[in-house]
Amino acid sequence: MNVQQLAAASDFFILLAMVVYMMAFVAFAIDLAKAVRVRSDVRLATKTRERELATVGAPASPDSAGSAPAADLDLSEGADDAEADFAPARGMNPLTFALGAAAIATAFQLLGVIARGIATQRVPWGNMYEFSMTGAAVIMAMFLLLAHRVWDMRRLGLFVLTPVLFIMVIAYTSWYLPAAHLTPSLQNSPWLVIHVIVAILSMALFSLSAVVALLQLFQHSRESRLEAGNEAGSSRLDRVLERIPDAKRLEQIAFQTTAVGFVLWTFTLIFGAIWANYAWGRYWNWDPKETWTFVIWIVYAVYLHARATVGFRGKTAAYFCIAGFVCVIFNYTIVNTVINGLHSYSGL
């Protein structure tokens, strides 16, 4: 295959991945809707039985003398049904299909990234379009890996896939560039491979932690209402939140992914300084990209340090986690496309 054919094959695999991702998105939504319906049915059955208990526990009338005592009424069935909703899925169901489709779409996307690299004879992340597609593929690959090892992560598929599809659509419609060679300062440098790979991995982890932290805030609000004695579950959002882990578990997942991402981001700074010296003759130039990369490092360092020493927990921890990701997004979009600097991507 020639360069044009490989570039066309890359675009085809990317588009195919987006289509299959949409199928996975619909399947995740169906699974979530099914779980919400089951929970609603269980809640309704539980309330009905509670009313039956109240009736049985009332002063007996002549017609109710033969009623069964309260202890004989079995309330465990609804709880068992609810627990079954959280058990690992067996056989083909919407969740199994969604995970399988997401895995196939990720494979297609990776094929598209690889074909792009072969067509350009370089690493396939030399501009915003390529970086976005590679980053989205890594986010999904990490999610699938975590979902395979941690059952709780499978329930978050819809929430992870939503920003991934958003990134891919924006990249394909607004940042697309034809396959071409890199600018001279980026060519023939092994640090391009090392620095950007580590940056992509860390940003993928920060993306996952931000999604989880946002869900943690919603879950914390719901649990606070329950603790205050206010009934939750009347809104569709509350019913959706019943499907995902509790706020404490979500905070734990966000912290663990952020901690690993922070270590990788530290190496991003170090390898970036080495690459800067290789490309521009100085380890640090106070370029906007370098400055914001350091700001991101500071924000996440404060989050991890405060959580370990002064006990940042709950909503405060989630806000810091999300603030760090806002800085990442600003660095990734505004700094790359609006603010001129040594890191400005060609063509944007």
CSV table of C-alpha atoms in Angstrom, one decimal:
chain,number,residue,atom,x,y,z
A,1,MET,CA,0.0,0.0,0.0
A,2,ASN,CA,1.2,3.5,-0.8
A,3,VAL,CA,1.1,6.5,1.5
A,4,GLN,CA,-2.3,7.7,0.3
A,5,GLN,CA,-3.9,4.3,0.7
A,6,LEU,CA,-2.5,3.9,4.2
A,7,ALA,CA,-3.8,7.4,5.1
A,8,ALA,CA,-7.2,6.5,3.7
A,9,ALA,CA,-7.1,3.2,5.6
A,10,SER,CA,-6.4,5.1,8.8
A,11,ASP,CA,-9.3,7.4,8.3
A,12,PHE,CA,-11.6,4.4,7.5
A,13,PHE,CA,-10.6,2.6,10.7
A,14,ILE,CA,-11.1,5.7,12.8
A,15,LEU,CA,-14.6,6.2,11.3
A,16,LEU,CA,-15.4,2.5,11.8
A,17,ALA,CA,-14.2,2.8,15.5
A,18,MET,CA,-16.6,5.7,16.0
A,19,VAL,CA,-19.5,3.7,14.6
A,20,VAL,CA,-18.8,0.7,16.8
A,21,TYR,CA,-18.3,3.0,19.8
A,22,MET,CA,-21.8,4.4,19.2
A,23,MET,CA,-23.1,0.8,19.3
A,24,ALA,CA,-21.3,0.3,22.6
A,25,PHE,CA,-22.7,3.6,23.9
A,26,VAL,CA,-26.3,2.5,23.1
A,27,ALA,CA,-25.7,-0.9,24.7
A,28,PHE,CA,-24.2,0.8,27.9
A,29,ALA,CA,-27.3,3.0,28.0
A,30,ILE,CA,-29.7,0.1,27.6
A,31,ASP,CA,-27.9,-1.8,30.4
A,32,LEU,CA,-28.1,1.3,32.6
A,33,ALA,CA,-31.8,1.8,31.8
A,34,LYS,CA,-32.5,-1.9,32.5
A,35,ALA,CA,-30.8,-1.7,35.9
A,36,VAL,CA,-32.7,1.5,36.8
A,37,ARG,CA,-36.0,-0.3,35.9
A,38,VAL,CA,-35.1,-3.3,38.0
A,39,ARG,CA,-34.2,-1.1,41.0
A,40,SER,CA,-37.5,0.8,40.6
A,41,ASP,CA,-39.5,-2.4,40.6
A,42,VAL,CA,-37.6,-3.6,43.7
A,43,ARG,CA,-38.3,-0.3,45.4
A,44,LEU,CA,-42.0,-0.4,44.6
A,45,ALA,CA,-42.2,-4.0,45.8
A,46,THR,CA,-40.4,-3.1,49.0
A,47,LYS,CA,-42.8,-0.2,49.7
A,48,THR,CA,-45.8,-2.5,49.1
A,49,ARG,CA,-44.5,-5.1,51.6
A,50,GLU,CA,-43.8,-2.3,54.1
A,51,ARG,CA,-47.4,-1.3,53.9
A,52,GLU,CA,-48.4,-5.0,54.3
A,53,LEU,CA,-46.2,-5.1,57.4
A,54,ALA,CA,-47.9,-2.0,58.8
A,55,THR,CA,-51.3,-3.5,58.2
A,56,VAL,CA,-50.3,-6.8,59.9
A,57,GLY,CA,-48.8,-4.9,62.8
A,58,ALA,CA,-52.0,-2.8,63.4
A,59,PRO,CA,-54.5,-3.9,66.0
A,60,ALA,CA,-56.1,-7.1,64.8
A,61,SER,CA,-59.7,-7.1,63.6
A,62,PRO,CA,-61.9,-10.1,63.6
A,63,ASP,CA,-61.2,-10.5,59.9
A,64,SER,CA,-57.5,-10.4,60.3
A,65,ALA,CA,-57.2,-12.8,63.2
A,66,GLY,CA,-55.6,-15.4,60.9
A,67,SER,CA,-53.1,-13.1,59.2
A,68,ALA,CA,-49.5,-14.1,59.2
A,69,PRO,CA,-47.2,-12.5,61.7
A,70,ALA,CA,-44.8,-9.9,60.5
A,71,ALA,CA,-41.8,-12.2,61.1
A,72,ASP,CA,-43.3,-14.6,58.5
A,73,LEU,CA,-43.2,-12.0,55.7
A,74,ASP,CA,-40.0,-12.4,53.6
A,75,LEU,CA,-38.4,-9.1,52.6
A,76,SER,CA,-35.1,-10.6,51.4
A,77,GLU,CA,-36.3,-11.2,47.9
A,78,GLY,CA,-36.1,-7.6,46.8
A,79,ALA,CA,-32.7,-7.2,48.3
A,80,ASP,CA,-31.5,-10.3,46.6
A,81,ASP,CA,-32.8,-9.0,43.3
A,82,ALA,CA,-30.9,-5.7,43.9
A,83,GLU,CA,-27.7,-7.6,44.7
A,84,ALA,CA,-28.1,-9.6,41.5
A,85,ASP,CA,-28.0,-6.4,39.6
A,86,PHE,CA,-24.4,-5.9,40.8
A,87,ALA,CA,-23.2,-9.5,40.2
A,88,PRO,CA,-20.8,-10.2,37.3
A,89,ALA,CA,-22.8,-10.5,34.0
A,90,ARG,CA,-23.0,-14.0,32.5
A,91,GLY,CA,-23.9,-14.7,28.9
A,92,MET,CA,-24.8,-12.2,26.2
A,93,ASN,CA,-26.6,-9.2,27.7
A,94,PRO,CA,-26.4,-5.4,27.0
A,95,LEU,CA,-23.4,-4.9,29.3
A,96,THR,CA,-21.4,-7.9,27.8
A,97,PHE,CA,-22.2,-6.6,24.3
A,98,ALA,CA,-21.2,-3.1,25.2
A,99,LEU,CA,-17.8,-4.2,26.6
A,100,GLY,CA,-17.2,-6.4,23.6
A,101,ALA,CA,-18.1,-3.6,21.2
A,102,ALA,CA,-15.9,-1.2,23.0
A,103,ALA,CA,-13.0,-3.6,22.8
A,104,ILE,CA,-13.5,-4.1,19.1
A,105,ALA,CA,-13.8,-0.3,18.5
A,106,THR,CA,-10.6,0.3,20.5
A,107,ALA,CA,-8.8,-2.3,18.3
A,108,PHE,CA,-10.1,-0.5,15.1
A,109,GLN,CA,-9.0,2.9,16.5
A,110,LEU,CA,-5.5,1.5,17.3
A,111,LEU,CA,-5.3,0.1,13.8
A,112,GLY,CA,-6.2,3.6,12.5
A,113,VAL,CA,-3.5,5.2,14.6
A,114,ILE,CA,-0.9,2.6,13.5
A,115,ALA,CA,-1.8,3.0,9.8
A,116,ARG,CA,-1.4,6.8,10.3
A,117,GLY,CA,2.0,6.3,11.7
A,118,ILE,CA,3.1,4.0,8.9
A,119,ALA,CA,1.7,6.4,6.3
A,120,THR,CA,3.7,9.3,7.7
A,121,GLN,CA,6.7,7.2,8.7
A,122,ARG,CA,6.8,8.7,12.2
A,123,VAL,CA,5.0,8.4,15.5
A,124,PRO,CA,1.3,9.2,15.0
A,125,TRP,CA,0.9,12.1,17.4
A,126,GLY,CA,2.5,15.0,15.7
A,127,ASN,CA,-0.6,17.3,15.7
A,128,MET,CA,-3.8,17.8,17.7
A,129,TYR,CA,-5.8,15.3,15.5
A,130,GLU,CA,-3.4,12.5,15.9
A,131,PHE,CA,-2.8,13.2,19.6
A,132,SER,CA,-6.5,13.2,20.3
A,133,MET,CA,-7.2,9.9,18.5
A,134,THR,CA,-4.2,8.3,20.2
A,135,GLY,CA,-5.3,9.6,23.6
A,136,ALA,CA,-8.9,8.5,23.1
A,137,ALA,CA,-7.7,5.0,22.2
A,138,VAL,CA,-5.5,4.9,25.3
A,139,ILE,CA,-8.3,6.1,27.5
A,140,MET,CA,-10.6,3.3,26.3
A,141,ALA,CA,-7.8,0.7,26.5
A,142,MET,CA,-7.1,1.7,30.2
A,143,PHE,CA,-10.9,1.6,31.0
A,144,LEU,CA,-11.2,-1.9,29.5
A,145,LEU,CA,-8.2,-3.1,31.4
A,146,LEU,CA,-9.6,-1.7,34.7
A,147,ALA,CA,-13.1,-3.0,33.9
A,148,HIS,CA,-11.5,-6.5,33.4
A,149,ARG,CA,-9.9,-6.4,36.8
A,150,VAL,CA,-12.3,-4.2,38.8
A,151,TRP,CA,-16.0,-5.0,38.5
A,152,ASP,CA,-17.0,-1.5,39.7
A,153,MET,CA,-15.5,0.1,36.6
A,154,ARG,CA,-17.8,-1.7,34.3
A,155,ARG,CA,-20.7,0.3,35.6
A,156,LEU,CA,-19.0,3.5,34.5
A,157,GLY,CA,-18.8,2.6,30.8
A,158,LEU,CA,-21.4,5.0,29.6
A,159,PHE,CA,-19.8,7.9,31.5
A,160,VAL,CA,-16.3,7.1,30.1
A,161,LEU,CA,-17.4,6.6,26.6
A,162,THR,CA,-19.3,9.9,26.4
A,163,PRO,CA,-16.2,12.2,26.6
A,164,VAL,CA,-14.2,9.8,24.4
A,165,LEU,CA,-16.7,10.1,21.6
A,166,PHE,CA,-16.9,13.9,22.2
A,167,ILE,CA,-13.1,14.1,21.8
A,168,MET,CA,-13.1,12.0,18.6
A,169,VAL,CA,-15.9,14.0,17.0
A,170,ILE,CA,-14.2,17.3,17.7
A,171,ALA,CA,-10.8,16.0,16.5
A,172,TYR,CA,-12.2,14.6,13.3
A,173,THR,CA,-14.4,17.6,12.4
A,174,SER,CA,-12.2,20.5,13.7
A,175,TRP,CA,-8.6,19.3,14.1
A,176,TYR,CA,-8.1,17.0,11.2
A,177,LEU,CA,-4.9,17.4,9.1
A,178,PRO,CA,-3.8,15.3,6.2
A,179,ALA,CA,-0.9,12.9,6.8
A,180,ALA,CA,2.4,14.8,6.6
A,181,HIS,CA,5.9,15.0,8.0
A,182,LEU,CA,6.7,16.8,11.2
A,183,THR,CA,8.4,20.2,11.6
A,184,PRO,CA,12.2,20.0,11.7
A,185,SER,CA,12.5,20.5,15.5
A,186,LEU,CA,10.3,17.4,16.1
A,187,GLN,CA,12.1,15.1,13.7
A,188,ASN,CA,14.6,12.4,14.5
A,189,SER,CA,14.2,12.8,18.2
A,190,PRO,CA,13.6,9.7,20.4
A,191,TRP,CA,12.4,12.0,23.2
A,192,LEU,CA,9.3,12.8,21.1
A,193,VAL,CA,8.3,9.1,21.4
A,194,ILE,CA,9.1,8.9,25.1
A,195,HIS,CA,7.8,12.2,26.2
A,196,VAL,CA,4.5,12.1,24.4
A,197,ILE,CA,3.8,8.4,25.2
A,198,VAL,CA,4.1,9.2,28.9
A,199,ALA,CA,2.0,12.4,28.5
A,200,ILE,CA,-0.8,10.4,26.7
A,201,LEU,CA,-0.8,7.7,29.4
A,202,SER,CA,-1.0,10.3,32.2
A,203,MET,CA,-3.7,12.3,30.5
A,204,ALA,CA,-5.8,9.2,30.0
A,205,LEU,CA,-5.6,8.4,33.7
A,206,PHE,CA,-6.4,12.0,34.6
A,207,SER,CA,-9.5,11.8,32.3
A,208,LEU,CA,-10.7,8.7,34.0
A,209,SER,CA,-10.2,10.2,37.4
A,210,ALA,CA,-12.1,13.3,36.5
A,211,VAL,CA,-15.1,11.3,35.3
A,212,VAL,CA,-15.1,9.3,38.5
A,213,ALA,CA,-14.7,12.5,40.6
A,214,LEU,CA,-17.6,14.1,38.9
A,215,LEU,CA,-19.8,11.1,39.6
A,216,GLN,CA,-18.5,11.1,43.2
A,217,LEU,CA,-19.9,14.6,43.6
A,218,PHE,CA,-23.4,13.5,42.4
A,219,GLN,CA,-23.3,10.4,44.5
A,220,HIS,CA,-22.2,12.4,47.6
A,221,SER,CA,-25.1,14.7,47.2
A,222,ARG,CA,-27.5,11.8,46.9
A,223,GLU,CA,-26.1,10.1,50.0
A,224,SER,CA,-26.2,13.3,52.0
A,225,ARG,CA,-29.9,13.6,51.2
A,226,LEU,CA,-30.4,10.0,52.4
A,227,GLU,CA,-28.5,10.6,55.6
A,228,ALA,CA,-30.7,13.7,56.2
A,229,GLY,CA,-33.8,11.6,56.0
A,230,ASN,CA,-34.9,12.8,52.6
A,231,GLU,CA,-36.0,10.1,50.3
A,232,ALA,CA,-33.8,9.7,47.2
A,233,GLY,CA,-34.6,7.8,44.1
A,234,SER,CA,-37.5,9.9,42.8
A,235,SER,CA,-35.5,11.5,40.0
A,236,ARG,CA,-34.0,9.6,37.1
A,237,LEU,CA,-30.5,10.8,38.1
A,238,ASP,CA,-30.9,9.2,41.6
A,239,ARG,CA,-32.0,6.0,40.0
A,240,VAL,CA,-28.9,6.0,37.8
A,241,LEU,CA,-26.6,6.8,40.7
A,242,GLU,CA,-28.0,3.7,42.5
A,243,ARG,CA,-26.3,1.7,39.7
A,244,ILE,CA,-22.8,2.9,40.3
A,245,PRO,CA,-20.5,2.5,43.3
A,246,ASP,CA,-21.0,4.6,46.4
A,247,ALA,CA,-19.1,7.9,46.9
A,248,LYS,CA,-16.4,6.4,49.1
A,249,ARG,CA,-15.6,3.8,46.5
A,250,LEU,CA,-15.6,6.4,43.7
A,251,GLU,CA,-13.2,8.6,45.6
A,252,GLN,CA,-10.9,5.7,46.1
A,253,ILE,CA,-10.9,4.9,42.4
A,254,ALA,CA,-10.3,8.6,41.5
A,255,PHE,CA,-7.4,8.8,44.0
A,256,GLN,CA,-5.7,5.7,42.7
A,257,THR,CA,-5.9,6.6,39.1
A,258,THR,CA,-4.8,10.2,39.9
A,259,ALA,CA,-1.8,8.9,41.9
A,260,VAL,CA,-0.6,6.8,39.0
A,261,GLY,CA,-1.3,9.6,36.5
A,262,PHE,CA,0.7,12.0,38.7
A,263,VAL,CA,3.8,9.8,38.6
A,264,LEU,CA,3.6,9.6,34.8
A,265,TRP,CA,3.0,13.4,34.6
A,266,THR,CA,6.2,13.9,36.6
A,267,PHE,CA,8.1,11.9,34.0
A,268,THR,CA,6.4,14.0,31.4
A,269,LEU,CA,8.0,17.1,32.8
A,270,ILE,CA,11.4,15.4,33.1
A,271,PHE,CA,11.4,13.9,29.7
A,272,GLY,CA,10.0,17.1,28.2
A,273,ALA,CA,12.9,19.1,29.7
A,274,ILE,CA,15.4,16.7,28.1
A,275,TRP,CA,13.6,16.9,24.8
A,276,ALA,CA,13.6,20.8,25.0
A,277,ASN,CA,17.3,20.8,25.5
A,278,TYR,CA,17.7,18.4,22.5
A,279,ALA,CA,15.4,20.5,20.2
A,280,TRP,CA,16.0,24.1,21.4
A,281,GLY,CA,19.2,24.0,23.4
A,282,ARG,CA,17.7,24.7,26.8
A,283,TYR,CA,16.0,22.5,29.4
A,284,TRP,CA,13.4,25.1,30.3
A,285,ASN,CA,12.2,28.0,28.3
A,286,TRP,CA,9.1,29.2,30.2
A,287,ASP,CA,7.1,28.4,27.1
A,288,PRO,CA,3.3,28.5,27.7
A,289,LYS,CA,3.1,24.8,27.3
A,290,GLU,CA,5.9,24.1,29.7
A,291,THR,CA,4.5,26.6,32.2
A,292,TRP,CA,1.0,25.0,32.2
A,293,THR,CA,2.4,21.5,32.4
A,294,PHE,CA,4.1,22.6,35.6
A,295,VAL,CA,0.9,24.3,36.9
A,296,ILE,CA,-0.9,20.9,36.3
A,297,TRP,CA,1.8,19.2,38.3
A,298,ILE,CA,1.4,21.6,41.2
A,299,VAL,CA,-2.4,21.2,41.3
A,300,TYR,CA,-2.3,17.5,41.4
A,301,ALA,CA,0.7,17.5,43.9
A,302,VAL,CA,-1.4,19.7,46.2
A,303,TYR,CA,-4.4,17.3,45.8
A,304,LEU,CA,-2.3,14.2,46.6
A,305,HIS,CA,-0.4,15.8,49.4
A,306,ALA,CA,-3.5,17.3,51.1
A,307,ARG,CA,-5.3,14.1,50.9
A,308,ALA,CA,-2.4,12.2,52.5
A,309,THR,CA,-1.6,14.7,55.2
A,310,VAL,CA,-4.6,17.0,56.2
A,311,GLY,CA,-7.2,14.5,55.2
A,312,PHE,CA,-8.8,15.9,52.1
A,313,ARG,CA,-11.9,13.7,51.6
A,314,GLY,CA,-15.3,13.8,50.0
A,315,LYS,CA,-16.4,16.8,47.9
A,316,THR,CA,-13.2,18.8,48.6
A,317,ALA,CA,-11.0,16.0,47.1
A,318,ALA,CA,-13.3,15.7,44.1
A,319,TYR,CA,-13.2,19.4,43.4
A,320,PHE,CA,-9.4,19.4,43.5
A,321,CYS,CA,-9.3,16.4,41.2
A,322,ILE,CA,-11.7,18.1,38.7
A,323,ALA,CA,-9.7,21.4,39.0
A,324,GLY,CA,-6.6,19.6,37.9
A,325,PHE,CA,-8.3,18.1,34.9
A,326,VAL,CA,-9.7,21.6,33.9
A,327,CYS,CA,-6.0,22.7,33.8
A,328,VAL,CA,-5.2,19.7,31.6
A,329,ILE,CA,-8.0,20.6,29.2
A,330,PHE,CA,-6.9,24.2,29.1
A,331,ASN,CA,-3.3,23.2,28.4
A,332,TYR,CA,-4.5,20.7,25.7
A,333,THR,CA,-6.8,23.0,23.9
A,334,ILE,CA,-6.3,26.8,24.5
A,335,VAL,CA,-2.5,26.6,25.0
A,336,ASN,CA,-2.1,24.4,21.9
A,337,THR,CA,-4.4,26.3,19.6
A,338,VAL,CA,-4.6,29.9,20.7
A,339,ILE,CA,-1.4,30.8,22.6
A,340,ASN,CA,1.7,30.9,20.4
A,341,GLY,CA,4.7,29.2,21.7
A,342,LEU,CA,7.4,26.6,20.9
A,343,HIS,CA,4.9,23.8,21.3
A,344,SER,CA,2.3,25.2,18.9
A,345,TYR,CA,1.2,22.4,16.6
A,346,SER,CA,1.7,23.0,12.9
A,347,GLY,CA,-1.4,23.9,11.0
A,348,LEU,CA,-3.4,25.0,14.1
